[in-house]
Short mmCIF file of C-alpha atoms and ligand atoms in Angstrom, two decimals:
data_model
loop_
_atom_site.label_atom_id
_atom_site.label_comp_id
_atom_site.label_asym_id
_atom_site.label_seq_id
_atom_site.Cartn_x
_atom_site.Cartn_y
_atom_site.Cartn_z
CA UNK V 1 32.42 -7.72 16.97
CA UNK V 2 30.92 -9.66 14.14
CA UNK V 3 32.53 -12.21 12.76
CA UNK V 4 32.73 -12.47 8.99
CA UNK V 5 34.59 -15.93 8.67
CA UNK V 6 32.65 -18.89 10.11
CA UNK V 7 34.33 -21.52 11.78
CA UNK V 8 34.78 -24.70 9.94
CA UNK V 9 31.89 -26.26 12.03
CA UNK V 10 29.60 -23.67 11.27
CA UNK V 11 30.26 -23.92 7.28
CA UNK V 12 29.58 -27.92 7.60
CA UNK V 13 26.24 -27.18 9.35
CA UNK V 14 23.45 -28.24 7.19
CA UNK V 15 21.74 -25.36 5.51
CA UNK V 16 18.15 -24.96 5.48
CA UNK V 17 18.80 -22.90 2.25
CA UNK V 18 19.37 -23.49 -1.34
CA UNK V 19 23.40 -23.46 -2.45
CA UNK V 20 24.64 -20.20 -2.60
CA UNK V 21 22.28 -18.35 0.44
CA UNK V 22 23.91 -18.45 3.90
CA UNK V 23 20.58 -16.48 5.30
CA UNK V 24 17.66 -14.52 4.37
CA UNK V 25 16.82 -10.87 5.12
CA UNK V 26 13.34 -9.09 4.49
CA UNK V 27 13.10 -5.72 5.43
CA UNK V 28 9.73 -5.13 5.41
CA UNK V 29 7.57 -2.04 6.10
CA UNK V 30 3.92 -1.91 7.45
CA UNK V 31 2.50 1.57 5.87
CA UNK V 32 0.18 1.99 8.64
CA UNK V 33 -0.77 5.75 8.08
CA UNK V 34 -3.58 6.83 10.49
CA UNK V 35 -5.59 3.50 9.66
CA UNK V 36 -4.39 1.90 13.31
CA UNK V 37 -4.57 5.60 15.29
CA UNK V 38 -8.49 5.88 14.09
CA UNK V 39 -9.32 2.11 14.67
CA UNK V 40 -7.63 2.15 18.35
CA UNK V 41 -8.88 5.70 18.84
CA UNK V 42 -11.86 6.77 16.94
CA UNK V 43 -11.57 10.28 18.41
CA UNK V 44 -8.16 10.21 16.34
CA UNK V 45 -9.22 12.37 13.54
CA UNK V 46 -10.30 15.03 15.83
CA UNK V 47 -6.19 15.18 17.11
CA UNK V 48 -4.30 16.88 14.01
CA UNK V 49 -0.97 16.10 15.78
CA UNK V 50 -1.88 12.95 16.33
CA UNK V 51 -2.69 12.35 12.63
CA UNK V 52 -0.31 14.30 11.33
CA UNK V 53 2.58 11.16 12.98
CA UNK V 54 0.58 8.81 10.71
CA UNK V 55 -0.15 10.73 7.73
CA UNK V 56 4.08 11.35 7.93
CA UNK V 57 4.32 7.88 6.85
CA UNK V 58 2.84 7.17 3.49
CA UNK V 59 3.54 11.39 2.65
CA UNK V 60 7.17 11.20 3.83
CA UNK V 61 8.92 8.44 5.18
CA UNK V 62 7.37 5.46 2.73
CA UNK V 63 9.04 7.51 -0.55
CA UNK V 64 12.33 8.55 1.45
CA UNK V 65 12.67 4.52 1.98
CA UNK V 66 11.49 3.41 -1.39
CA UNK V 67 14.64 5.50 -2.52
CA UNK V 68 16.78 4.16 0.10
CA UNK V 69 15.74 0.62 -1.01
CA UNK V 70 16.64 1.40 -4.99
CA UNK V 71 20.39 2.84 -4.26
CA UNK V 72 20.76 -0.82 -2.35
CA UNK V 73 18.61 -2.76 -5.40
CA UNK V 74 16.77 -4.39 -2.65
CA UNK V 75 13.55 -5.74 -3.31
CA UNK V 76 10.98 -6.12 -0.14
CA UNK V 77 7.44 -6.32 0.92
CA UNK V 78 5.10 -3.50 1.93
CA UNK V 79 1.75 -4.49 3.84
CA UNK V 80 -0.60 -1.93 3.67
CA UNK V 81 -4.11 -1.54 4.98
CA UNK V 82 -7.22 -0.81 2.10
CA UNK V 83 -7.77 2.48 3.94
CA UNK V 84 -4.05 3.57 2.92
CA UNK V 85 -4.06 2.43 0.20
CA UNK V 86 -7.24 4.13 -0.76
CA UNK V 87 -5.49 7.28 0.30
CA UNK V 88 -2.42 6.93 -1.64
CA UNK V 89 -2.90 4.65 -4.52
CA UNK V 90 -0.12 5.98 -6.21
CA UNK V 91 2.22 5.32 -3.34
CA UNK V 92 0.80 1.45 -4.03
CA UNK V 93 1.18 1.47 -7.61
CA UNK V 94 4.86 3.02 -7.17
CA UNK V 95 5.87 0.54 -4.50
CA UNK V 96 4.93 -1.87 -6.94
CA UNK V 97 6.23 -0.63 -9.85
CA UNK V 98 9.77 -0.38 -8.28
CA UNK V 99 9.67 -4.73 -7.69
CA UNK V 100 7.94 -4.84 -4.66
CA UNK V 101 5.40 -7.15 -3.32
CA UNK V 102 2.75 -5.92 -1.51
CA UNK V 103 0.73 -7.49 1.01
CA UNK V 104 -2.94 -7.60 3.18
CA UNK V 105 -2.29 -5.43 6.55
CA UNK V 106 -6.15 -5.59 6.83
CA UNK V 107 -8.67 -2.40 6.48
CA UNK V 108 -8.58 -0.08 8.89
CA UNK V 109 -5.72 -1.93 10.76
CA UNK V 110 -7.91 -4.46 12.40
CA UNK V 111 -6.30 -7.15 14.32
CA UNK V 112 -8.47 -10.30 13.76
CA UNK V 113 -8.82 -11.38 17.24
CA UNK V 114 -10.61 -8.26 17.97
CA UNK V 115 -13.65 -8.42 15.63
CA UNK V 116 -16.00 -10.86 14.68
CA UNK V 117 -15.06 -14.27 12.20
CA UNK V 118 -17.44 -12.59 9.76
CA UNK V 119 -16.08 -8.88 10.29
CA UNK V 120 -12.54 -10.77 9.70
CA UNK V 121 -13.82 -12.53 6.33
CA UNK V 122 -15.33 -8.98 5.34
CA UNK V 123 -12.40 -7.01 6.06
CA UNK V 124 -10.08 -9.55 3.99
CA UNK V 125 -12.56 -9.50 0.53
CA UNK V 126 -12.07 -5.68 1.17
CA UNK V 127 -8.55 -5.24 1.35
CA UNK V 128 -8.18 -7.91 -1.50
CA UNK V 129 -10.36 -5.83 -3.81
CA UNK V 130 -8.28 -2.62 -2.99
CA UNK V 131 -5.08 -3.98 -3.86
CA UNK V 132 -6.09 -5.83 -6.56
CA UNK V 133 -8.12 -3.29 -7.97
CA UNK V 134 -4.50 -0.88 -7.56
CA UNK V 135 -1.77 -3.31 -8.74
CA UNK V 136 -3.75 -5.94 -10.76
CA UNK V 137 -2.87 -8.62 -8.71
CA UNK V 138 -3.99 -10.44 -5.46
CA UNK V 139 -2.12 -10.11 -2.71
CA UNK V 140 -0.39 -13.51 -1.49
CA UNK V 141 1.11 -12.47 1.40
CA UNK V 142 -0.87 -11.41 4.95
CA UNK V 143 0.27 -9.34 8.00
CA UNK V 144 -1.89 -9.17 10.97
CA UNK V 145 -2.04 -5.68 12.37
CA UNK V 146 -0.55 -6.37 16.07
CA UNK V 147 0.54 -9.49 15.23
CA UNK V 148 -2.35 -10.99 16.27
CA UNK V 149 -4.52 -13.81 14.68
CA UNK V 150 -7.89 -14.91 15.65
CA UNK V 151 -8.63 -18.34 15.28
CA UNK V 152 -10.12 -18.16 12.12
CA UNK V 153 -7.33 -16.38 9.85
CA UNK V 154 -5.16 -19.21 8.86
CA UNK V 155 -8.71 -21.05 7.75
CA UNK V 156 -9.71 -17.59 6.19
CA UNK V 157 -6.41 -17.35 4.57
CA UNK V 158 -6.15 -20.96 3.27
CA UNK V 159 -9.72 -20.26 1.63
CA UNK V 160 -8.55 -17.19 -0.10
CA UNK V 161 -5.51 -18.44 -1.70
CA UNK V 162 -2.65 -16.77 0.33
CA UNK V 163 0.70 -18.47 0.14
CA UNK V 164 1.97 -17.18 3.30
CA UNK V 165 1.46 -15.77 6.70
CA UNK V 166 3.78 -13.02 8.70
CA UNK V 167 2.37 -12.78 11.51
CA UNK V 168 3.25 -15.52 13.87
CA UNK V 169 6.65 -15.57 16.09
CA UNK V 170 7.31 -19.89 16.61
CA UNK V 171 10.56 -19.94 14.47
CA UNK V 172 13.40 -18.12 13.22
CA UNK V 173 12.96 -19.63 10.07
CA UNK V 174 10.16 -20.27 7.44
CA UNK V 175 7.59 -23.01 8.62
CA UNK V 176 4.42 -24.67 7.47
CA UNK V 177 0.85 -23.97 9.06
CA UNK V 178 -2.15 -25.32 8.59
CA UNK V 179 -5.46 -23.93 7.62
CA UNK V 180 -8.59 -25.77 6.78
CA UNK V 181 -8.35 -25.83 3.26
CA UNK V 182 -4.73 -26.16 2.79
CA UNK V 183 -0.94 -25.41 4.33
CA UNK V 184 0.51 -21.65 3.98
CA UNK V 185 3.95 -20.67 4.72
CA UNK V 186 5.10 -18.81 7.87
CA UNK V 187 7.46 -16.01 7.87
CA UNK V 188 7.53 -15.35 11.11
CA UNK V 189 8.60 -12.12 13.17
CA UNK V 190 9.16 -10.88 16.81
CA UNK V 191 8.45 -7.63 18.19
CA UNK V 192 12.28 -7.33 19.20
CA UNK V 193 13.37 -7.14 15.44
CA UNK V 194 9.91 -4.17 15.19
CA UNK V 195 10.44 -0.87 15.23
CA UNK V 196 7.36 -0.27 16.61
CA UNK V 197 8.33 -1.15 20.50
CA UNK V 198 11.37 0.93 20.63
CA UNK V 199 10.09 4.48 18.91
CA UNK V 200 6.10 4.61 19.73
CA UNK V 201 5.17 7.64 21.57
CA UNK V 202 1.44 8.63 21.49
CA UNK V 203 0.43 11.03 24.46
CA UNK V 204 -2.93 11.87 23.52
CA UNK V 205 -3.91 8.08 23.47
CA UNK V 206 -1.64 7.20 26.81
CA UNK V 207 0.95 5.82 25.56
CA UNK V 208 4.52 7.43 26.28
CA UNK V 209 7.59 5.56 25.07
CA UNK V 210 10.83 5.97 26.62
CA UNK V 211 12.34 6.25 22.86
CA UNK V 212 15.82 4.43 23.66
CA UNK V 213 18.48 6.24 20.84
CA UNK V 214 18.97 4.49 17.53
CA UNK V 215 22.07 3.43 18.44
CA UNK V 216 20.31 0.91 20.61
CA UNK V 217 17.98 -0.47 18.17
CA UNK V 218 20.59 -0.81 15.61
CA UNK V 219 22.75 -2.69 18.63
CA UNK V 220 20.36 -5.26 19.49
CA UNK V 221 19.19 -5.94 15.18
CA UNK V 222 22.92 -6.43 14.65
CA UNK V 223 23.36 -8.62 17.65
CA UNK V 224 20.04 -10.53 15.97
CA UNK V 225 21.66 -10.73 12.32
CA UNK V 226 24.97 -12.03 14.04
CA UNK V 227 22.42 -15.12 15.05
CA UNK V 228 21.00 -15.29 11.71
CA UNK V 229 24.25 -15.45 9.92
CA UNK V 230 25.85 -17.51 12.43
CA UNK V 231 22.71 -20.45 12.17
CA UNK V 232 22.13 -19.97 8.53
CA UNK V 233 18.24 -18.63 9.36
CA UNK V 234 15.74 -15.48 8.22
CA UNK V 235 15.86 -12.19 9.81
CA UNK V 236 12.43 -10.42 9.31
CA UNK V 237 12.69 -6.95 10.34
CA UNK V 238 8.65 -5.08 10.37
CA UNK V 239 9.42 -0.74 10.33
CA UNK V 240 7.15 1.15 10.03
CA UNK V 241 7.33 4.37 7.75
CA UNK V 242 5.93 6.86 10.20
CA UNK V 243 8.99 5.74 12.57
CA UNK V 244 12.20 4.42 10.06
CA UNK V 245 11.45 7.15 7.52
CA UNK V 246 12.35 9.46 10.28
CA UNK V 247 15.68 11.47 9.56
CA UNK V 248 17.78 9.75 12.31
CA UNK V 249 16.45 6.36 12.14
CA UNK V 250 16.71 5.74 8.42
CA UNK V 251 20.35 7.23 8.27
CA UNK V 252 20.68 4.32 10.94
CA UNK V 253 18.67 1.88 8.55
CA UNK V 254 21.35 2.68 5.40
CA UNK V 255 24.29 1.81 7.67
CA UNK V 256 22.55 -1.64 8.84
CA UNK V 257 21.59 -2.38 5.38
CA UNK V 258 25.53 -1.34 4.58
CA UNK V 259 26.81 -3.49 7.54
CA UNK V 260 24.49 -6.44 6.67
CA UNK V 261 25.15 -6.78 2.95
CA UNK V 262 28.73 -6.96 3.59
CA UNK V 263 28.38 -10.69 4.66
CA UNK V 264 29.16 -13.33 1.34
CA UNK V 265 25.75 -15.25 0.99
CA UNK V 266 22.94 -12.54 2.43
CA UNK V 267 20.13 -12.46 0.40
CA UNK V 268 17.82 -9.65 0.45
CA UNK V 269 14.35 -11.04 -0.30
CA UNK V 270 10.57 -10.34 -0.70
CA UNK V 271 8.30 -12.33 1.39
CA UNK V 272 6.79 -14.06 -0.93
CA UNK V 273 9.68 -15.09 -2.95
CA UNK V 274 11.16 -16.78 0.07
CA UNK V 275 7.57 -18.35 0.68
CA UNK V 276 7.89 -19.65 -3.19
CA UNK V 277 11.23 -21.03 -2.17
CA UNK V 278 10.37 -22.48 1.01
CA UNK V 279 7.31 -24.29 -1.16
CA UNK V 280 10.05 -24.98 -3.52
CA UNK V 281 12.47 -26.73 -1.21
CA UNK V 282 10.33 -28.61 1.70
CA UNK V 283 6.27 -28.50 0.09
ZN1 LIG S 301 0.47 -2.42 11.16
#
């Protein structure tokens, strides 16, 4: 069982964060929609099952948890490839228009280290445009679909102005990278605190999940945020909408959200307002 007093040790350990902030939560969501079926499986759009899983995601589970986020005033980031976005600007421009941020998940789901340096500096201009072009702004912030960087991308991202990464897994906490033409902020991740490892099932592409329950998943994020709380660090959860907007899963969501905010000094955060206040406290 959780703990909600900390012992007089843990109070006197130094915080990493400002005053009144024990720990940091984002609950972010990577709107994925078919853009990572079609660019692992270009046959994908010939499987209407198969795209019908992906298309669930912006169509029904991103709105269901844009609600979910309001009743909770939470405010969190949503990184979203061009191709989605192109397919439901409106779910962009409402995102937005509700307070949150939202990010570079690349084109057509790319992950860097699979495509060439000047595929990856295309691919980034593009995505830029599209959400710029939707919410009027740049996007600061930059997922990697799969987690995975090539090489190049903290140069890239350095280059194009981004103020943070989210796609590396070295800390538990906010950290400084380098990239050729200047320092961004890591938020990392790991895949244990993803949904993606614990609900994928794909047949038609090979892959079948064992789909543990959600009791499990919620069971192992608690047992993550008891660390987080306990050493005063940042819990980045990365759903996905076409698996936590599901029925089951984002009842579960509510009640972790529930359980989670009823610790004194959790803060619920964007991504890039905990990058502005890591800049803030340590650049
Ligand atoms: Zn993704």
């Amino acid at each position: 069982m959780l703990r909600k007093r900390l012992t007089r040790e843990e109070v006197a350990m130094v915080s990493i964060w400002p005053k009144d902030i024990r720990c940091v939560v984002m609950l972010t969501f990577d709107v994925d929609g078919v853009s990572g079926l079609i660019n692992r499986f270009p046959q994908a759009p010939e499987h209407p099952s198969l795209m019908s899983l992906g298309e669930f995601g912006p169509r029904v589970g991103a709105p269901r948890i844009l609600d979910l986020l309001d009743k909770y005033d939470i405010k969190t980031t949503f990184f979203i490839p061009g191709y989605v976005a192109e397919q439901y600007p409106g779910l962009v421009q409402e995102a937005v228009r509700r307070g949150h941020e939202v990010g570079h998940h690349g084109y057509m789901h790319e992950p860097p280290g699979t495509i060439s340096p000047q595929e990856e500096a295309d691919i980034l201009d593009r995505g830029i445009r599209i959400l710029e072009g939707l919410t009027g702004e740049r996007p600061r912030g930059y997922r990697s679909p799969a987690w995975e960087l090539s090489a190049h991308t903290l140069d890239y991202l350095s280059e194009l102005g981004f103020t943070y990464d989210a796609s590396l897994v070295g800390d538990d906490a906010p950290y400084f990278v380098k990239g050729k033409h200047g320092r961004l902020v890591e938020l990392p991740g790991q895949w244990f605190l993803d949904d993606h490892p614990y609900y994928v099932c794909l047949p038609v592409m090979g892959r079948m999940g064992r789909l543990p329950g959600v009791e499990e998943v919620y069971q192992n994020w608690i047992a993550e945020f008891e660390g987080v709380y306990r050493f005063g660090r940042a819990m980045m959860l990365a759903m996905h909408p076409r698996q936590s907007g599901r029925l089951a899963k984002i009842v579960m969501l509510e009640r972790l959200i529930d359980h989670i905010r009823s610790f004194p000094g959790v803060k619920f955060m964007r991504c890039i307002d905990v990058a502005e206040l890591w800049q803030q406290q340590y650049g």
